Coordinates of C-alpha atoms and ligand atoms in Angstrom, one line a residue:
M607 CA 8.2 8.2 34.1
W608 CA 5.1 6.1 33.3
L609 CA 3.1 8.1 31.0
M610 CA -0.6 8.1 32.4
T611 CA -2.1 11.3 31.3
D612 CA -5.7 12.0 30.1
T613 CA -4.5 13.1 26.7
R614 CA -1.9 10.9 25.2
A615 CA 0.6 12.0 22.5
N616 CA 1.9 10.2 19.4
Y617 CA 5.3 8.6 19.8
V618 CA 7.5 9.9 16.8
N619 CA 11.2 9.9 16.5
G620 CA 11.6 9.2 20.2
E621 CA 9.4 12.2 21.2
W622 CA 5.9 12.5 22.6
V623 CA 4.2 14.8 20.1
S624 CA 0.7 16.3 19.4
S625 CA -1.0 16.0 16.0
E626 CA -0.8 18.9 13.8
T627 CA -4.6 18.9 13.5
G628 CA -4.8 19.9 17.2
E629 CA -7.7 17.5 17.6
T630 CA -8.2 14.6 19.9
I631 CA -10.7 11.7 20.3
D632 CA -12.0 10.2 23.4
V633 CA -12.1 6.5 24.2
E634 CA -14.9 5.4 26.5
N635 CA -15.2 2.3 28.7
P636 CA -17.4 -0.1 27.0
A637 CA -18.7 -1.3 30.2
N638 CA -19.7 2.2 31.2
P639 CA -19.7 4.6 28.3
S640 CA -20.1 7.8 30.4
E641 CA -16.5 7.1 31.5
V642 CA -13.7 8.5 29.3
V643 CA -10.7 6.3 29.8
A644 CA -8.3 8.6 27.8
S645 CA -8.1 10.9 24.8
Y646 CA -5.8 10.3 21.8
Q647 CA -4.4 12.3 19.0
Q648 CA -6.7 12.4 16.0
S649 CA -3.9 12.5 13.6
N650 CA -3.9 13.0 10.0
A651 CA -1.7 12.0 6.9
A652 CA 1.0 14.6 7.4
D653 CA 1.5 13.2 11.0
A654 CA 1.8 9.8 9.6
A655 CA 4.3 10.9 7.0
D656 CA 6.4 12.5 9.7
A657 CA 6.6 9.2 11.4
V658 CA 7.6 7.4 8.2
D659 CA 10.4 9.9 7.6
A660 CA 11.6 9.2 11.2
A661 CA 11.7 5.5 10.6
V662 CA 13.5 5.8 7.2
A663 CA 16.2 8.1 8.9
A664 CA 16.7 5.5 11.6
Q665 CA 16.7 2.4 9.5
D666 CA 20.5 2.0 8.5
D667 CA 21.7 2.4 12.0
W668 CA 19.1 -0.2 13.5
A669 CA 19.7 -2.6 10.7
T670 CA 23.5 -2.6 11.5
T671 CA 23.0 -2.8 15.3
P672 CA 24.2 -6.4 16.2
G673 CA 21.4 -8.8 16.9
P674 CA 22.3 -9.4 20.6
E675 CA 22.1 -5.6 21.2
R676 CA 18.6 -5.4 19.5
G677 CA 17.7 -8.4 21.6
R678 CA 18.9 -6.8 24.7
I679 CA 16.4 -4.0 24.2
L680 CA 13.5 -6.3 23.4
R681 CA 14.4 -8.2 26.7
E682 CA 14.4 -5.1 28.7
A683 CA 11.1 -3.8 27.1
G684 CA 9.6 -7.2 28.0
T685 CA 10.8 -7.0 31.6
I686 CA 9.4 -3.4 32.0
L687 CA 6.1 -4.5 30.8
Q688 CA 6.3 -7.4 33.3
E689 CA 6.7 -5.0 36.1
R690 CA 3.7 -3.0 34.8
K691 CA 1.4 -5.9 34.1
E692 CA -1.3 -4.8 36.5
E693 CA -1.6 -1.3 35.0
L694 CA -1.6 -2.6 31.5
T695 CA -4.2 -5.1 32.5
D696 CA -6.5 -2.3 34.0
S697 CA -5.9 -0.3 30.9
L698 CA -7.0 -3.3 28.7
V699 CA -10.2 -3.9 30.7
A700 CA -11.1 -0.2 30.8
E701 CA -10.5 0.3 26.9
E702 CA -11.4 -2.9 25.4
G703 CA -13.8 -4.3 28.0
K704 CA -12.4 -7.8 28.2
A705 CA -12.7 -9.9 31.4
R706 CA -9.7 -9.4 33.7
A707 CA -8.3 -12.9 33.4
E708 CA -8.3 -12.7 29.7
A709 CA -6.7 -9.0 29.7
A710 CA -4.0 -10.4 32.0
G711 CA -3.4 -13.4 29.8
E712 CA -3.1 -11.1 26.7
V713 CA -0.6 -8.8 28.5
Q714 CA 1.5 -11.9 29.5
R715 CA 1.5 -13.0 25.9
A716 CA 2.9 -9.8 24.9
I717 CA 5.7 -10.0 27.4
D718 CA 6.5 -13.5 26.5
I719 CA 6.6 -12.5 22.7
F720 CA 9.3 -9.8 23.5
H721 CA 11.3 -12.4 25.6
Y722 CA 11.0 -15.0 22.8
F723 CA 12.1 -12.7 19.9
A724 CA 14.9 -11.1 22.3
V725 CA 16.5 -14.5 21.7
K726 CA 15.7 -14.9 18.1
A727 CA 17.4 -11.6 17.5
S728 CA 20.7 -13.1 18.2
D729 CA 20.1 -16.4 16.2
L730 CA 19.4 -14.5 13.0
G731 CA 22.0 -14.7 10.3
G732 CA 21.6 -16.9 7.4
T733 CA 23.1 -20.2 6.1
T734 CA 26.3 -21.3 4.3
K735 CA 26.4 -23.7 1.4
S736 CA 29.1 -25.5 -0.2
P737 CA 30.3 -23.6 -3.4
S738 CA 31.1 -25.3 -6.7
G739 CA 34.8 -24.0 -6.7
R740 CA 37.5 -24.4 -4.0
Q741 CA 38.6 -21.5 -1.7
K742 CA 35.4 -19.7 -2.2
N743 CA 32.4 -18.8 0.0
L744 CA 28.7 -19.2 -0.8
Y745 CA 26.2 -18.1 1.8
I746 CA 22.9 -16.6 2.3
R747 CA 22.4 -13.5 4.7
Q748 CA 19.0 -12.5 6.1
E749 CA 18.7 -8.7 6.1
P750 CA 15.9 -6.7 7.2
V751 CA 13.2 -5.5 4.7
G752 CA 13.4 -1.8 5.7
V753 CA 10.5 0.2 7.2
A754 CA 7.5 -1.9 8.4
A755 CA 4.0 -0.4 8.5
L756 CA 1.8 -2.1 10.9
V757 CA -2.0 -1.5 11.2
T758 CA -3.8 -3.5 14.0
P759 CA -7.4 -4.2 15.3
W760 CA -8.9 -3.5 18.8
N761 CA -9.7 -6.9 19.9
Y762 CA -6.2 -8.0 21.1
P763 CA -4.8 -4.4 21.4
I764 CA -1.4 -5.5 22.9
A765 CA -0.8 -9.0 21.6
I766 CA -1.3 -8.4 18.0
P767 CA 0.8 -5.3 17.7
V768 CA 3.4 -7.0 19.7
W769 CA 3.5 -10.1 17.5
K770 CA 4.2 -7.9 14.6
L771 CA 6.5 -5.5 16.3
A772 CA 8.9 -7.7 18.0
P773 CA 9.9 -9.8 14.9
A774 CA 10.1 -6.7 12.9
L775 CA 12.4 -5.1 15.5
A776 CA 14.4 -8.2 16.2
A777 CA 15.2 -8.5 12.4
G778 CA 16.4 -5.0 12.2
N779 CA 13.5 -3.1 10.8
T780 CA 12.2 0.2 11.9
V781 CA 8.5 0.4 12.3
V782 CA 5.5 2.8 12.1
L783 CA 2.4 1.5 13.8
K784 CA -1.2 2.6 13.7
P785 CA -3.2 1.0 16.5
A786 CA -7.1 0.6 16.3
S787 CA -8.9 3.7 17.4
Q788 CA -11.1 1.8 19.9
A789 CA -8.2 0.8 22.2
P790 CA -4.8 2.5 21.4
G791 CA -3.6 3.0 24.9
V792 CA -1.6 -0.2 25.4
V793 CA 0.5 0.3 22.2
L794 CA 1.6 3.7 23.6
D795 CA 2.6 1.9 26.8
V796 CA 4.7 -0.5 24.7
A797 CA 6.3 2.5 23.1
E798 CA 7.1 4.0 26.6
A799 CA 8.7 0.6 27.7
L800 CA 10.8 0.4 24.6
D801 CA 11.9 4.1 24.9
E802 CA 12.9 3.3 28.6
A803 CA 14.7 0.1 27.4
G804 CA 16.9 2.4 25.3
L805 CA 15.4 1.9 21.8
P806 CA 17.1 4.5 19.4
D807 CA 15.0 7.4 18.3
G808 CA 12.9 6.8 15.2
V809 CA 13.1 2.9 15.4
F810 CA 9.6 2.6 16.5
N811 CA 6.8 5.3 15.8
V812 CA 3.1 5.1 16.9
V813 CA 0.5 7.5 15.4
T814 CA -3.2 7.3 16.5
G815 CA -6.0 8.5 14.3
P816 CA -8.4 7.1 11.6
G817 CA -7.3 4.2 9.5
S818 CA -8.4 6.0 6.4
E819 CA -5.9 8.8 7.1
V820 CA -3.1 7.4 9.1
G821 CA -3.3 3.8 8.0
S822 CA -3.6 4.7 4.3
E823 CA -0.6 7.0 4.4
F824 CA 1.6 4.4 6.1
I825 CA 0.6 1.9 3.4
E826 CA 1.1 4.2 0.4
N827 CA 4.1 6.4 1.6
E828 CA 7.2 5.3 -0.5
G829 CA 9.2 5.2 2.6
T830 CA 7.5 2.1 3.9
D831 CA 8.6 -1.4 2.4
A832 CA 6.4 -3.9 4.1
V833 CA 2.8 -3.8 5.4
S834 CA 1.3 -6.2 8.1
F835 CA -2.5 -5.8 8.5
T836 CA -4.7 -7.5 10.8
G837 CA -8.5 -6.7 10.8
S838 CA -11.7 -7.2 9.0
S839 CA -11.6 -8.9 5.6
H840 CA -13.5 -5.9 4.0
V841 CA -10.8 -3.4 5.0
G842 CA -7.8 -6.0 4.7
E843 CA -8.8 -6.6 1.1
M844 CA -8.6 -2.9 0.3
V845 CA -5.2 -2.7 2.0
Y846 CA -3.9 -5.6 0.2
E847 CA -4.7 -3.9 -3.1
Q848 CA -3.3 -0.6 -2.0
A849 CA 0.0 -2.2 -0.7
T850 CA 0.4 -4.4 -3.8
D851 CA -0.2 -1.4 -6.1
S852 CA 2.4 0.5 -4.2
G853 CA 4.8 -2.5 -4.8
K854 CA 5.1 -3.5 -1.1
R855 CA 5.5 -6.8 0.6
V856 CA 2.3 -7.4 2.3
Q857 CA 0.5 -9.8 4.7
T858 CA -3.2 -9.5 5.8
E859 CA -4.7 -11.6 8.4
L860 CA -8.6 -11.2 8.5
G861 CA -11.8 -12.5 9.7
G862 CA -13.1 -16.0 10.3
K863 CA -16.4 -18.2 10.6
N864 CA -14.6 -21.0 12.7
P865 CA -16.3 -24.4 13.1
T866 CA -16.1 -27.1 15.7
V867 CA -17.2 -30.3 14.3
V868 CA -18.8 -32.6 16.9
T869 CA -18.8 -36.3 15.8
D870 CA -21.1 -39.2 17.1
S871 CA -18.1 -40.6 19.1
A872 CA -17.8 -37.3 21.1
D873 CA -18.8 -36.9 24.6
P874 CA -21.4 -34.1 24.5
A875 CA -20.4 -32.5 27.8
E876 CA -16.9 -32.2 26.7
A877 CA -17.7 -30.9 23.2
A878 CA -20.1 -28.3 24.7
E879 CA -17.4 -27.0 26.9
I880 CA -15.0 -26.8 23.9
V881 CA -17.6 -24.9 22.0
A882 CA -18.6 -22.6 24.8
T883 CA -15.0 -21.5 25.7
G884 CA -14.2 -21.1 22.1
G885 CA -17.4 -19.3 21.3
F886 CA -18.1 -17.1 24.3
G887 CA -14.5 -16.4 25.4
T888 CA -13.4 -12.7 24.9
T889 CA -17.2 -12.0 24.4
G890 CA -17.0 -13.9 20.9
Q891 CA -14.6 -11.1 19.7
S892 CA -11.6 -13.3 18.8
C893 CA -10.9 -14.0 15.0
T894 CA -10.4 -17.6 15.9
G895 CA -13.7 -17.7 18.0
C896 CA -16.0 -20.6 17.4
S897 CA -19.2 -19.4 15.8
R898 CA -20.4 -22.6 14.3
A899 CA -20.9 -26.1 16.1
I900 CA -21.6 -28.7 13.5
V901 CA -23.0 -31.6 15.5
D902 CA -23.8 -35.2 14.4
E903 CA -27.5 -36.0 15.0
E904 CA -26.6 -38.9 17.4
V905 CA -25.4 -36.5 19.9
Y906 CA -27.1 -33.3 18.9
D907 CA -29.8 -33.1 21.6
D908 CA -27.4 -33.8 24.5
F909 CA -25.0 -31.4 23.1
V910 CA -27.4 -28.5 22.7
A911 CA -28.8 -29.1 26.3
E912 CA -25.1 -28.8 27.6
L913 CA -24.3 -25.7 25.5
V914 CA -27.4 -24.0 26.6
D915 CA -26.4 -24.7 30.3
R916 CA -23.1 -23.2 29.8
A917 CA -24.4 -20.1 27.9
E918 CA -27.0 -19.4 30.7
S919 CA -24.4 -19.9 33.5
I920 CA -22.0 -17.3 32.2
D921 CA -21.7 -14.2 34.5
V922 CA -21.8 -11.2 32.3
G923 CA -20.8 -7.9 33.5
P924 CA -17.9 -5.3 33.8
G925 CA -14.5 -7.1 33.0
N926 CA -12.9 -6.4 36.4
D927 CA -15.1 -8.8 38.2
H928 CA -17.1 -10.8 35.8
E929 CA -16.5 -13.8 33.5
M930 CA -17.5 -12.2 30.3
G931 CA -17.2 -8.4 29.6
P932 CA -19.1 -6.1 27.1
Q933 CA -18.7 -5.7 23.4
A934 CA -16.0 -3.3 22.6
S935 CA -18.2 -0.5 21.4
E936 CA -21.7 0.4 20.5
S937 CA -21.3 -0.5 16.9
E938 CA -20.0 -3.9 17.6
L939 CA -23.1 -4.5 20.0
E940 CA -25.4 -3.3 17.3
G941 CA -23.7 -5.6 14.8
T942 CA -24.3 -8.6 17.0
L943 CA -28.0 -7.5 17.9
D944 CA -28.6 -7.2 14.1
Y945 CA -27.3 -10.6 13.4
I946 CA -29.5 -12.2 16.1
E947 CA -32.4 -10.6 14.5
I948 CA -31.3 -11.8 11.0
A949 CA -30.9 -15.3 12.4
Q950 CA -34.5 -15.3 13.7
N951 CA -35.8 -13.9 10.5
E952 CA -34.1 -16.7 8.5
G953 CA -35.8 -19.3 10.7
A954 CA -33.1 -20.4 13.1
T955 CA -34.4 -21.2 16.7
L956 CA -33.1 -19.1 19.5
V957 CA -32.4 -21.4 22.5
A958 CA -30.3 -19.2 24.8
G959 CA -29.6 -15.5 25.3
G960 CA -30.6 -13.2 22.4
G961 CA -30.6 -9.8 24.2
Q962 CA -29.0 -7.7 26.6
P963 CA -28.6 -8.7 30.2
E964 CA -30.5 -6.7 32.8
G965 CA -29.3 -5.2 36.2
E966 CA -27.8 -2.1 37.5
E967 CA -24.2 -3.1 36.7
V968 CA -24.8 -3.7 33.1
E969 CA -27.6 -1.2 32.1
D970 CA -25.4 1.4 30.3
G971 CA -22.7 -0.9 28.9
Y972 CA -22.5 -2.7 25.6
F973 CA -23.4 -6.0 27.2
V974 CA -25.0 -8.9 25.2
E975 CA -26.0 -12.4 26.5
P976 CA -24.3 -15.5 25.3
T977 CA -26.5 -16.7 22.6
V978 CA -27.2 -20.0 21.0
F979 CA -29.2 -20.7 17.8
T980 CA -30.3 -24.2 16.6
D981 CA -31.9 -25.5 13.4
V982 CA -29.2 -23.4 11.4
E983 CA -28.7 -24.3 7.8
S984 CA -25.4 -23.8 6.2
D985 CA -26.7 -21.3 3.7
M986 CA -28.1 -18.9 6.3
R987 CA -26.2 -15.5 6.9
I988 CA -25.6 -16.6 10.5
A989 CA -23.8 -19.6 9.3
Q990 CA -21.7 -17.7 6.7
E991 CA -20.9 -14.3 8.0
E992 CA -18.6 -13.3 10.9
V993 CA -20.8 -11.9 13.7
F994 CA -17.8 -10.9 16.1
G995 CA -20.0 -11.5 19.2
P996 CA -20.9 -14.3 21.7
V997 CA -23.1 -16.1 19.3
V998 CA -23.0 -19.8 18.3
A999 CA -25.0 -21.3 15.6
V1000 CA -25.5 -25.1 15.8
L1001 CA -25.9 -27.0 12.6
K1002 CA -27.2 -30.7 12.6
V1003 CA -25.4 -33.2 10.3
S1004 CA -26.1 -36.8 9.6
D1005 CA -22.4 -38.1 9.6
F1006 CA -18.8 -37.1 9.6
E1007 CA -18.6 -36.6 5.8
E1008 CA -21.4 -34.0 6.0
G1009 CA -19.9 -32.3 9.0
L1010 CA -16.4 -31.9 7.2
A1011 CA -18.3 -30.5 4.0
V1012 CA -20.4 -28.0 6.1
A1013 CA -17.2 -26.9 8.1
N1014 CA -15.6 -26.1 4.7
D1015 CA -18.7 -24.5 3.2
V1016 CA -17.8 -20.8 4.1
P1017 CA -15.5 -18.2 2.4
Y1018 CA -13.3 -18.2 5.5
G1019 CA -10.6 -20.6 6.8
L1020 CA -8.9 -19.4 9.9
S1021 CA -9.3 -22.0 12.6
A1022 CA -11.2 -25.3 12.8
S1023 CA -11.7 -28.0 15.5
V1024 CA -13.1 -31.4 15.6
V1025 CA -14.3 -33.3 18.8
T1026 CA -13.9 -37.1 18.2
D1027 CA -12.9 -40.3 19.8
D1028 CA -12.0 -41.8 16.4
H1029 CA -8.4 -41.4 15.2
T1030 CA -9.2 -41.9 11.5
E1031 CA -11.8 -39.0 11.7
A1032 CA -9.2 -36.8 13.4
N1033 CA -6.8 -37.5 10.8
R1034 CA -9.3 -36.9 7.9
F1035 CA -10.3 -33.7 9.6
I1036 CA -6.5 -32.6 9.7
D1037 CA -6.1 -33.4 6.1
E1038 CA -9.2 -31.8 4.7
A1039 CA -10.3 -29.0 6.7
E1040 CA -9.8 -25.8 4.9
A1041 CA -8.2 -23.7 7.8
G1042 CA -4.8 -22.3 8.7
V1043 CA -5.1 -23.7 12.2
V1044 CA -6.7 -27.1 12.9
K1045 CA -7.2 -28.6 16.2
V1046 CA -8.3 -32.0 17.6
N1047 CA -10.3 -32.1 20.9
E1048 CA -9.6 -28.5 21.6
K1049 CA -11.4 -25.1 21.2
T1050 CA -10.7 -23.0 18.1
T1051 CA -9.1 -20.2 20.0
G1052 CA -5.8 -20.1 21.7
L1053 CA -2.5 -20.0 19.9
E1054 CA 1.0 -20.9 20.8
L1055 CA 3.5 -18.0 20.2
H1056 CA 6.2 -20.0 18.5
V1057 CA 4.4 -21.7 15.7
P1058 CA 3.1 -20.1 12.5
F1059 CA -0.4 -18.4 12.5
G1060 CA -2.6 -17.4 9.5
G1061 CA -5.7 -18.3 7.6
F1062 CA -6.8 -19.8 4.2
K1063 CA -9.3 -18.4 1.9
R1064 CA -10.8 -15.0 2.7
S1065 CA -9.3 -15.2 6.2
S1066 CA -5.8 -14.2 4.9
S1067 CA -3.8 -13.0 2.1
E1068 CA -1.9 -16.3 2.3
T1069 CA 1.2 -14.5 1.4
W1070 CA 3.2 -14.9 4.7
R1071 CA 2.5 -16.3 8.0
E1072 CA 2.8 -14.5 11.4
Q1073 CA 4.6 -15.6 14.8
G1074 CA 7.4 -18.0 15.4
D1075 CA 10.1 -18.5 12.6
A1076 CA 7.4 -17.6 10.0
G1077 CA 7.0 -14.2 11.8
L1078 CA 10.8 -13.4 11.2
D1079 CA 10.5 -14.4 7.4
F1080 CA 8.1 -11.6 6.8
Y1081 CA 10.6 -9.1 8.0
T1082 CA 13.7 -10.4 6.4
I1083 CA 14.8 -10.5 2.8
E1084 CA 17.6 -12.9 1.7
K1085 CA 20.8 -11.9 -0.2
T1086 CA 23.0 -14.5 -1.6
V1087 CA 26.7 -14.0 -1.4
Y1088 CA 29.3 -15.5 -3.8
D1089 CA 32.5 -14.5 -2.2
N1090 CA 35.7 -15.2 -4.3
Y1091 CA 38.0 -12.9 -2.5
Ligands
NDP253 P1 -10.9 -3.1 11.0 O1 -10.6 -3.8 9.6 O2 -12.1 -2.3 11.1 O3 -9.7 -2.3 11.5 C1 -8.4 -2.8 11.7 C2 -7.5 -1.7 11.5 O4 -7.5 -1.1 10.3 C3 -7.7 -0.6 12.5 O5 -6.4 0.0 13.0 C4 -8.4 0.5 11.6 O6 -8.2 1.9 12.1 C5 -7.7 0.4 10.3 N1 -8.3 0.8 9.1 C6 -9.6 1.0 8.9 N2 -9.8 1.5 7.6 C7 -8.6 1.5 7.1 C8 -8.1 2.0 5.8 N3 -9.0 2.5 4.8 N4 -6.9 1.9 5.5 C9 -6.0 1.5 6.5 N5 -6.3 1.2 7.7 C10 -7.5 1.1 8.0 O7 -11.1 -4.3 12.1 P2 -11.4 -4.2 13.6 O8 -10.5 -3.3 14.3 O9 -12.8 -4.1 13.8 O10 -11.0 -5.7 14.1 C11 -11.9 -6.9 14.1 C12 -11.7 -7.7 12.8 O11 -10.3 -8.0 12.9 C13 -12.4 -8.9 12.7 O12 -12.9 -9.1 11.5 C14 -11.5 -10.1 13.1 O13 -11.9 -11.3 12.6 C15 -10.2 -9.4 12.7 N6 -9.1 -10.2 13.2 C16 -8.3 -11.1 12.6 C17 -7.3 -11.7 13.2 C18 -6.3 -12.5 12.4 O14 -5.1 -12.8 12.9 N7 -6.8 -13.2 11.4 C19 -7.0 -11.4 14.5 C20 -7.8 -10.4 15.3 C21 -8.8 -9.9 14.5 P3 -9.6 2.5 12.9 O15 -9.6 1.7 14.2 O16 -9.1 3.8 13.1 O17 -10.8 2.3 12.2

């Protein structure tokens, strides 16, 4: 049965259970906040501890389940999600607010990740090496780490949980997951699909509730062995301390202040398209979103005119039938409007957007106009701090060298791109950009699922990468075997 009730339960030890607090919390539609999409358990640390106990109890059996069998369940879950793609897309649009095409793309990404790691589950094993003596065996086995605690953000409410969950399960770990309170519904839908696919009880557990209660318990509970967190740098840095103090393996993937450098050889229209799609896509709420365009003075005026055209032509409204949806919550909207004010007070020039759009369809929701600032200096807050809204700061530079220096002049280092017709500049950018993802003639957003992803500097703990084979590394530990039998 497809669980679609107004009040949704936690998924613990294969059962749908209520929190012991007896409390629930409503999630509203950010395009129309008077509409409650669903209510979720407002769980506490004791609920989280129960989930950890279930994951610990299920660990040994899942770890020794053959890889192809684990893969079969992942494949089946992916197929169930594929059949429910429309419902999942509806749920994403309603809870997170993103435009329908973006939501559908994200759901498809989650399905593809399940299918990718379904194959990987069979390939896991290890390597054999030549021993020093004859008639001996020397080999390295990859074993699961144990119980993985996953804590995830609201901006990609299905893709990010699944890019942690699928490799964890493929490698034989059991999992406890706390989704973001803003958009937890699709993670419960994933639990439903895994349950139907035959995942044994206790292998995957989802508990909704405040991060400081449920997330903290997952991180500190002695039953969990590894912590994978994606979210803001502020919370992530606390989580990192907490997890390492508790002796856990930990990865944190955090915020960004991602640049696109536009060189004098770039076509201004092409560059503006790259910046607009990277900066305004997903309402500017991607960790890899472009929030700084660093533009050579030769092409600056043409670039700004092209970017303003694009910002002003974006159709903003409820995600189901518009190009750009609302911000995910009132606090996100307020954060963006605050930064717009800060930028003006700092002396930046507002050349597009800057407020909330008008009209019947958008009057109640958390909508904001695609916004462009020029005359931005690198030491302004608008050029240094993550806004997490559709706001692009344009900085003028006199040459490629200065562009590269400005690109690196932030505490973050997640994604960086360059638009150029000069191969030497492209190569220098690849060499010298301080970012975990570097792109040439492409937007900063958009990731392939089978290559590593992670940041430099304050964007990441830099301990482990996610996705592809690197994603599996985090969830496995090597055992070296000297077999002289
Ligand atoms: P937050 O850091 O606010 O929250 C992330 C998760 O942590 C949520 O599930 C939250 O729960 C939980 N949490 C909050 N406080 C604690 C705590 N004390 N202990 C344990 N868990 C806690 O981030 P957002 O959800 O607002 O997500 C947006 C941020 O995520 C942006 O900074 C963005 O750049 C970053 N991000 C990074 C990505 C990357 O791969 N580098 C990808 C996507 C986003 P609750 O919801 O209940 O508060």
